[in-house]
XYZ file of C-alpha atoms in Angstrom:
446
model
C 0.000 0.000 0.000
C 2.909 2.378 0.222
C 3.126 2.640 -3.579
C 1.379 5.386 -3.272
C 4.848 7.201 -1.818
C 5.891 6.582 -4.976
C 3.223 7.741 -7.456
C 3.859 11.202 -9.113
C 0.024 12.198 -8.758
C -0.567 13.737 -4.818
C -2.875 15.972 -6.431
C -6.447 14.028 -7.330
C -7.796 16.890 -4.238
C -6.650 19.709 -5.954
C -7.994 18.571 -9.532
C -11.642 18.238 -10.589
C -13.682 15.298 -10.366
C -14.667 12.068 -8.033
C -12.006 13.211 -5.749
C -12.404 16.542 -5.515
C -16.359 16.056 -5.208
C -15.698 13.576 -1.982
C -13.205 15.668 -0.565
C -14.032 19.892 -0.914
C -16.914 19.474 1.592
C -13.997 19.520 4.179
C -12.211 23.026 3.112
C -15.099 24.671 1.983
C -16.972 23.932 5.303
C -13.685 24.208 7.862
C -11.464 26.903 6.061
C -13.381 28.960 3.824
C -16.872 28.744 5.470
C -18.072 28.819 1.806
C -19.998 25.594 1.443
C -23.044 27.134 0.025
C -21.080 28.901 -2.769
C -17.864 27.107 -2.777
C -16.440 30.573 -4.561
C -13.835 30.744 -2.432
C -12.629 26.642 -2.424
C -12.744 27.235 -6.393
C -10.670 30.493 -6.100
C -7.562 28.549 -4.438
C -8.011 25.377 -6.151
C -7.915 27.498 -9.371
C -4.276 28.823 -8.177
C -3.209 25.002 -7.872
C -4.950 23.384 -10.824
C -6.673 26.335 -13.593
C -7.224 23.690 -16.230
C -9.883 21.671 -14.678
C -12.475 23.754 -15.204
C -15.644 23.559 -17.838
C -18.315 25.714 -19.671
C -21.298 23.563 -18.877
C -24.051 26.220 -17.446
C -22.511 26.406 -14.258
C -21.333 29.852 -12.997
C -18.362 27.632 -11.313
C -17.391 25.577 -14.632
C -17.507 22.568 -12.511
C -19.724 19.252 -12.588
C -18.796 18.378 -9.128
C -21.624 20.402 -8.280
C -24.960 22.031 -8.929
C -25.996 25.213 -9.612
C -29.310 26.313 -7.751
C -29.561 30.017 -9.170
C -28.109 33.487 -6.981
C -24.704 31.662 -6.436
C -26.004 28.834 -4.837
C -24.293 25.451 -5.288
C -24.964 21.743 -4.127
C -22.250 19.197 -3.944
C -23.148 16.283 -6.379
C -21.386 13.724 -3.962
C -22.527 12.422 -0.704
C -20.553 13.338 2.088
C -19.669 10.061 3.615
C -16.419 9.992 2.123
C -15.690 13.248 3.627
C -16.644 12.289 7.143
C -14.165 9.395 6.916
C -11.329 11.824 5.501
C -11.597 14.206 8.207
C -9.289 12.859 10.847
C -7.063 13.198 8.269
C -7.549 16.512 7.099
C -7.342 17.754 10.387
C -3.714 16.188 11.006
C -3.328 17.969 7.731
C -4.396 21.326 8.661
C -2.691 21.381 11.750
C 0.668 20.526 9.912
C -0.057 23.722 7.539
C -0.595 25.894 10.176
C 2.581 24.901 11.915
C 4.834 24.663 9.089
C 4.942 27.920 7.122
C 5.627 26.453 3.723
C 2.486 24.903 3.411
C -0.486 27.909 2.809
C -3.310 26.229 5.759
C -5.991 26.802 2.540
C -7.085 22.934 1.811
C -5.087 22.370 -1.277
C -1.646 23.143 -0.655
C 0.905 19.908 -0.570
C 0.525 19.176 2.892
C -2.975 18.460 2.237
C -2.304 15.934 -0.164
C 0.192 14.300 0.995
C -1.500 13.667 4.276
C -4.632 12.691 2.541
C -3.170 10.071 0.465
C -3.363 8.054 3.567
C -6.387 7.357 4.395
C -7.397 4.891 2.316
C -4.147 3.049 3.064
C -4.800 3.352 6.932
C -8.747 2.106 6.236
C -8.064 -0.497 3.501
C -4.940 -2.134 6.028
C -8.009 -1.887 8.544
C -10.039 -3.475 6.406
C -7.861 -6.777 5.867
C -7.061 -6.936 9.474
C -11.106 -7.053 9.927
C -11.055 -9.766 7.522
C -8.182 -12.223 9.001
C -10.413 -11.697 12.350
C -13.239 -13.439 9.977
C -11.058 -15.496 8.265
C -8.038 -16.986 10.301
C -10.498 -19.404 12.771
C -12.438 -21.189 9.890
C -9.315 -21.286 7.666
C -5.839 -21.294 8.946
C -3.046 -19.367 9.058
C -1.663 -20.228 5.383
C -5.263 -19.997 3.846
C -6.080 -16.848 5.411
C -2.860 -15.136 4.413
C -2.868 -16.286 0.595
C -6.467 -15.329 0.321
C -5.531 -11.058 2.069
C -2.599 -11.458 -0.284
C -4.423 -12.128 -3.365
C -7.109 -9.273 -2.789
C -4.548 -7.215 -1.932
C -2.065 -7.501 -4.508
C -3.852 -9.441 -7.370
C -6.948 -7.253 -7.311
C -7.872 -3.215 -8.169
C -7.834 -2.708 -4.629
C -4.240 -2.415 -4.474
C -4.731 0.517 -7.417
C -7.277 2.264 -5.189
C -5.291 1.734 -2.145
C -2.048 3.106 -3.071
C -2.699 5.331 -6.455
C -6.402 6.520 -7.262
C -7.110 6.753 -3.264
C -9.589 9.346 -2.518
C -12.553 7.429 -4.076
C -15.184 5.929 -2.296
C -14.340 2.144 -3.112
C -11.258 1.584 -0.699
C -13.294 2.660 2.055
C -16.318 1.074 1.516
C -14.008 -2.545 1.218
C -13.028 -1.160 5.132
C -16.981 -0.711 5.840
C -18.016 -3.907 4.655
C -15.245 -6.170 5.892
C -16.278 -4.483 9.314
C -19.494 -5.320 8.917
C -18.801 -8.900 8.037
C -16.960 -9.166 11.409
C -19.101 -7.006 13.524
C -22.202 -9.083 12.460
C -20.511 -12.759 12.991
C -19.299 -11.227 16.506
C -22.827 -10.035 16.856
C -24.787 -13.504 16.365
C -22.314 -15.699 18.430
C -22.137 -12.816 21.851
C -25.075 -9.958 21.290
C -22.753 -7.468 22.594
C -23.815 -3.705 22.757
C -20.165 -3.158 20.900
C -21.087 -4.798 17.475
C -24.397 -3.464 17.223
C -23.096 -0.303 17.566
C -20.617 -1.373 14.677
C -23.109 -3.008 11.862
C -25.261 0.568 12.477
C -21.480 2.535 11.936
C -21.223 0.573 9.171
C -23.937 0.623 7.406
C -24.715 4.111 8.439
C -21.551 5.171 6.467
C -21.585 2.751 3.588
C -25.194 4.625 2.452
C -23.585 7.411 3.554
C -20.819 6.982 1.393
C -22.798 5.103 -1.701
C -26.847 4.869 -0.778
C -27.397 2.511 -3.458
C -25.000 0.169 -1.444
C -27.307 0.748 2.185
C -28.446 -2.134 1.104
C -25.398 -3.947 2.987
C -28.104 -4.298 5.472
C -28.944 -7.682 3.616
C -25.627 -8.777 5.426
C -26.253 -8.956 9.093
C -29.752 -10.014 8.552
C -28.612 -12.845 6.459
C -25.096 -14.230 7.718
C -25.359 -17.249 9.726
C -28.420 -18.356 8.585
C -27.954 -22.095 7.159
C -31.295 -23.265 7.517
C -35.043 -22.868 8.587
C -34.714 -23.404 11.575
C -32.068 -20.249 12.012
C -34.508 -17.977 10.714
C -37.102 -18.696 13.472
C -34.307 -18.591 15.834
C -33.356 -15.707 14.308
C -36.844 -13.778 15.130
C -36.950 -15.231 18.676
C -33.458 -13.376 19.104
C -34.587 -10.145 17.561
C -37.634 -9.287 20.174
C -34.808 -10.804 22.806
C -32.504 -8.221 22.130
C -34.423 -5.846 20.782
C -32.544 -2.960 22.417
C -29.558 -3.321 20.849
C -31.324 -3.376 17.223
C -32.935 -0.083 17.531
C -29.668 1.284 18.719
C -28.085 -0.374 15.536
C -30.762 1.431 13.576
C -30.393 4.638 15.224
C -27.506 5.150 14.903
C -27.353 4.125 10.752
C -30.087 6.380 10.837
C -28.164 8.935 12.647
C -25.318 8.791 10.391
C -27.563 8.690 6.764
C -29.334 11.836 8.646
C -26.058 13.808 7.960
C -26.409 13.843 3.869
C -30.582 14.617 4.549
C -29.541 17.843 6.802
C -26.945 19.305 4.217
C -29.687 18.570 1.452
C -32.445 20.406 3.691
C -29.780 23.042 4.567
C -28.089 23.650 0.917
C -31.424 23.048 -1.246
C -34.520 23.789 1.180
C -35.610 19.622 0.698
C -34.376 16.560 2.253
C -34.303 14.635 -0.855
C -32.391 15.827 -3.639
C -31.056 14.306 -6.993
C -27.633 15.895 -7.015
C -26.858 13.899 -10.159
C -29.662 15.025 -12.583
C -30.034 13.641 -15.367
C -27.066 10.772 -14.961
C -28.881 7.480 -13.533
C -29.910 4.177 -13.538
C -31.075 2.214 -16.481
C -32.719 -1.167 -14.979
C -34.225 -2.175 -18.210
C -31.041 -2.399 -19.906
C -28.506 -3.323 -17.021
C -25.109 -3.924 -19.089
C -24.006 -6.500 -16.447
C -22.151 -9.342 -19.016
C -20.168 -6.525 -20.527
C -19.415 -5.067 -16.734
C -18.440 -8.796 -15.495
C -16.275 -9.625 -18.945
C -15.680 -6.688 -21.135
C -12.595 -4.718 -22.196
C -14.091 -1.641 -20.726
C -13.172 -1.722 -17.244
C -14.782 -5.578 -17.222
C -14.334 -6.776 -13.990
C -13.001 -10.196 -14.205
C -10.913 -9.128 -17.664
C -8.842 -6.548 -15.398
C -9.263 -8.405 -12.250
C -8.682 -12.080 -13.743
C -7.912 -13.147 -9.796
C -11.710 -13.016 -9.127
C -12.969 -16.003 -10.881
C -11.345 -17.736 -8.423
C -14.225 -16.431 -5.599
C -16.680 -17.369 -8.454
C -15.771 -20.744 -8.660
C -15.660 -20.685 -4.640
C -19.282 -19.909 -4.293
C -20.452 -23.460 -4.886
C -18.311 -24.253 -1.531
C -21.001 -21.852 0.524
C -23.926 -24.585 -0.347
C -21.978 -26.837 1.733
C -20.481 -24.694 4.206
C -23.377 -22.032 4.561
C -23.106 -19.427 7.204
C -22.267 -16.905 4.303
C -24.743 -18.241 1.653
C -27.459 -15.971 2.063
C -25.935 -12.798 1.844
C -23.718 -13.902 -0.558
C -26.646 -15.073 -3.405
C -28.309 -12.793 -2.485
C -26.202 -9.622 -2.299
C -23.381 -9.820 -4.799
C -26.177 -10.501 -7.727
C -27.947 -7.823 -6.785
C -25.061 -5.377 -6.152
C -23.556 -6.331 -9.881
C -27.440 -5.735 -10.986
C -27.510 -2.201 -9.734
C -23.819 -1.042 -10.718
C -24.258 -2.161 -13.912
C -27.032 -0.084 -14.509
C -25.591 2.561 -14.262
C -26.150 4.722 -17.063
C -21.734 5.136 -17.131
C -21.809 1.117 -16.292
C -17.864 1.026 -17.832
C -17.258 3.608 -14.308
C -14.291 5.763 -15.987
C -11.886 7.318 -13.668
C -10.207 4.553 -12.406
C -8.746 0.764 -13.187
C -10.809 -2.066 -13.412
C -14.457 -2.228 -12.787
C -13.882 -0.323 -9.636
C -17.428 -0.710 -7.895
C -16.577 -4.416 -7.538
C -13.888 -3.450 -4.844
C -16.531 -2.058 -2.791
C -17.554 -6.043 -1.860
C -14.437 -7.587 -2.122
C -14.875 -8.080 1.394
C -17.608 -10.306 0.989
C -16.022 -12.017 -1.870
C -12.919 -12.871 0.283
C -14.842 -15.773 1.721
C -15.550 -18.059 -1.563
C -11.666 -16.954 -2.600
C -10.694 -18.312 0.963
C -12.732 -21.394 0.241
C -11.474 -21.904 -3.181
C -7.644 -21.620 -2.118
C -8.398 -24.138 1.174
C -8.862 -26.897 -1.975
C -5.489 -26.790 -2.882
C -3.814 -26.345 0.475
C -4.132 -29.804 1.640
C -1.184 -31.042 -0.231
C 1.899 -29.757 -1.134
C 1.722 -30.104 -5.284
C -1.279 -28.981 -4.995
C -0.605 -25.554 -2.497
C 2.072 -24.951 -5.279
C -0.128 -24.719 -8.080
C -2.395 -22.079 -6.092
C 0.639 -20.493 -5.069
C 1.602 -20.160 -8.897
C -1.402 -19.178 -10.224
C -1.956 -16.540 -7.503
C 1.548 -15.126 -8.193
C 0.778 -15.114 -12.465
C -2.224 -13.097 -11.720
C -0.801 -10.580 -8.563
C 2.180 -9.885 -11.258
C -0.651 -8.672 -14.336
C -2.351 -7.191 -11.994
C 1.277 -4.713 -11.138
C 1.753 -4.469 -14.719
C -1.785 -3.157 -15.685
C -1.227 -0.857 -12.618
C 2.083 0.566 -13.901
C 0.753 0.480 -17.860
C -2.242 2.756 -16.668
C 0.102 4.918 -14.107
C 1.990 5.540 -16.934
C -0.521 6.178 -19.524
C -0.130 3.193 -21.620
C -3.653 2.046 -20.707
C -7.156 4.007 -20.238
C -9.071 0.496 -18.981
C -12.388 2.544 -19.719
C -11.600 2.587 -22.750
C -9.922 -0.620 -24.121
C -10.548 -3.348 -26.377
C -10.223 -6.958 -27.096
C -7.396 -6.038 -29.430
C -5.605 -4.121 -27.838
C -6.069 -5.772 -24.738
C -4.254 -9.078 -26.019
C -1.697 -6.634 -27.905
C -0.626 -5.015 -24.805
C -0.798 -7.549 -22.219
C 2.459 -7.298 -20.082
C 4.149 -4.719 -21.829
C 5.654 -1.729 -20.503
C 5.844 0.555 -23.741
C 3.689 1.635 -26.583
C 4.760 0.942 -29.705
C 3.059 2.257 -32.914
C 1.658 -1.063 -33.692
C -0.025 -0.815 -30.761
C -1.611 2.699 -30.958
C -2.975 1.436 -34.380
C -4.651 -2.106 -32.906
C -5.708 0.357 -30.511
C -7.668 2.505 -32.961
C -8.381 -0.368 -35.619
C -9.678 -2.174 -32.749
C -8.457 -5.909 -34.928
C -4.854 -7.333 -34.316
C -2.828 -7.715 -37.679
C 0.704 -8.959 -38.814
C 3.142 -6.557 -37.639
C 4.265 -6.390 -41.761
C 0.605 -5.151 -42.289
C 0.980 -1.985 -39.462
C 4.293 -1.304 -40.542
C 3.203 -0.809 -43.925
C 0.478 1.485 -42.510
C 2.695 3.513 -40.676
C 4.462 4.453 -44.069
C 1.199 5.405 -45.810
């Protein structure tokens, strides 16, 4: 996760888009006290970055948010992203106004430099979360090839250390910590973990409220039979108390995104993202899962091994309910999106967001082959084949060789483990067919 030390781009907060969206709640409400107008936060993020700016209606030239009329604007993000940065920004403001280099306005270096780390800090979280949920079923060597793989042979290593101040890192945090909080929850009904699954769903709808419905997970986990769910009720009205302070609280924290609405637009229900939204008649879920643009398991081949692992959960079942039936419906939604390819980022990047979940078929999947020796060498193998594409598609679209969003079969297979455009490959790139290298040279000199 420290690649991101090494990455030449500390300035996603300073630039337009996703980032920027998630993260200028915190100057514009704490520094500039302009939240309502955001002229100021524009003024001194013009001074860093002047370029990312549009003609599109808006007063602002921004899409991050909307215009309302007499120099009113409304953040088209939710602000749960923001909440979770702000321990961070703090450290970060405190540093500028302590060291005089840095100007204490938001966007100055400190700021992103400090920044960078939080998804690090919540994505290591996250994994530790997960070898809580993990290590007792599966073992030591199981549970540490199966964090490796989704940590290295995955996007979420992209998002972790590179692209970090999107929302999927930390929602792979929130639901690995509601996977744990909700085991913990069922076996001990302690006040502690109730108060976690309403933290964490609270912030995951927060954060993404097409994804509040996470809730599907500690309804659903531990349930292997009939006879769970009627044990299942008698618990509820048994410790009641503790699930209306779980729902409170999620409550409490969704409340936070229904108060700026009310505050910044006069309703507590607003559409920030107009006329961008679903599709559900026309969900482009087989290209999302398998295409070249941003397809999931095409740039994130290490995944089909938690497909195959779901036919494991029919036997071993205390994650087979929410696992049928929220990953379908998750890739359902996403999907529909009327952007389903998600640009602005590697790989089918909504995916990471319940990797979490998906850790326990990979788990189960690896545990076949770590009984014998041969055997716990081929996994090894195949898991290091797939964690080394997964660096080089990293580096190629760090670098600029690849736009994932935006690739093709063609060029896909052209490029695969190279480190360098050549002209042959901008032209399989644009003809979108592979040729003889004879044929593109003779191309090149028309």
């Amino acid at each position: 996760m420290a690649s991101c030390l090494f990455f030449n781009r500390w300035d996603f907060v300073q630039g337009g888009g996703d980032c920027w969206g998630y993260y200028g709640y915190l100057p514009a409400t704490f520094i500039h006290g302009d939240l309502g107008t955001l002229e100021t936060s524009l003024e001194i993020r013009a001074t860093y970055h002047p370029g990312d700016f549009i003609d599109n209606g808006n007063p602002l030239r921004i899409d991050e948010a909307k215009h309302l009329g007499e120099g009113r604007q409304v953040m088209k993000y939710p602000a749960g992203i923001a909440v979770l940065l702000f321990p961070f920004f703090l450290i970060a403001h405190f540093l500028a106004l302590i060291l005089p280099q840095y100007p204490a306005d938001g966007y100055s270096l400190i700021y992103c430099y400090i920044v960078q780390f939080a998804a690090p800090f919540y994505v290591t979280w996250g994994l530790w979360e997960l070898r809580k949920v993990l290590l007792p079923r599966f073992g030591e060597g199981v549970t540490m090839m199966t964090l490796l793989a989704l940590g290295l042979g995955t996007n979420l290593y992209f998002f972790s250390g590179y692209q970090t101040v999107m929302a999927h890192p930390f929602l792979f945090a929130l639901h690995a910590v509601l996977i744990r909080a909700s085991l913990d929850f069922w076996k001990d009904f302690k006040w502690k973990d109730a108060i976690w699954i309403g933290t964490a769903v609270g912030f995951i709808g927060l954060s993404r409220p097409n994804e509040v419905l996470a809730f599907i997970i500690p309804i659903s986990i531990g349930i292997t039979s009939g006879k769970d769910i009627i044990n299942r009720f008698g618990q509820f009205f048994k410790h009641y108390q503790k699930f209306f302070l779980s729902i409170l609280i999620c409550v409490a924290i969704g409340s936070i995104q229904l108060l700026y609405w009310k505050w910044a637009t006069g309703s507590f229900l607003y559409y920030s993202y107009e006329e961008e939204g679903f599709d559900f008649y026309n969900s482009q879920w087989k290209l999302g899962l398998l295409g070249y643009e941003n397809g999931w398991l095409t740039f994130t081949p290490i995944m089909c091994f938690a497909i195959a692992g779901t036919l494991m959960l029919f036997k071993h079942r205390e994650f087979l309910l929410p696992t049928i039936l929220y990953v379908p419906l998750h890739i359902f939604i996403i999907y529909s999106w009327w952007c389903w390819n998600y640009i602005n980022g590697f790989g089918s990047r909504p995916m990471v967001d319940i990797y979490a979940l998906l850790s326990i078929p990979l788990a189960f999947f690896i545990q076949i082959f770590w009984e014998e020796y041969w055997k716990k060498a081929i996994i090894i193998f195949a898991c290091g084949i797939f964690i080394y594409f997964n660096f080089a598609h990293t580096f190629q679209y760090t670098e600029g060789i690849l736009n994932s969003a935006h690739s093709n079969a063609a060029f896909h297979n052209q490029t695969l483990g190279k480190f360098f455009l050549e002209y042959e490959d901008v032209a399989v790139h644009d003809l979108k067919h592979q040729f003889p290298k004879e044929s593109l040279q003779s191309v090149k000199i028309l």
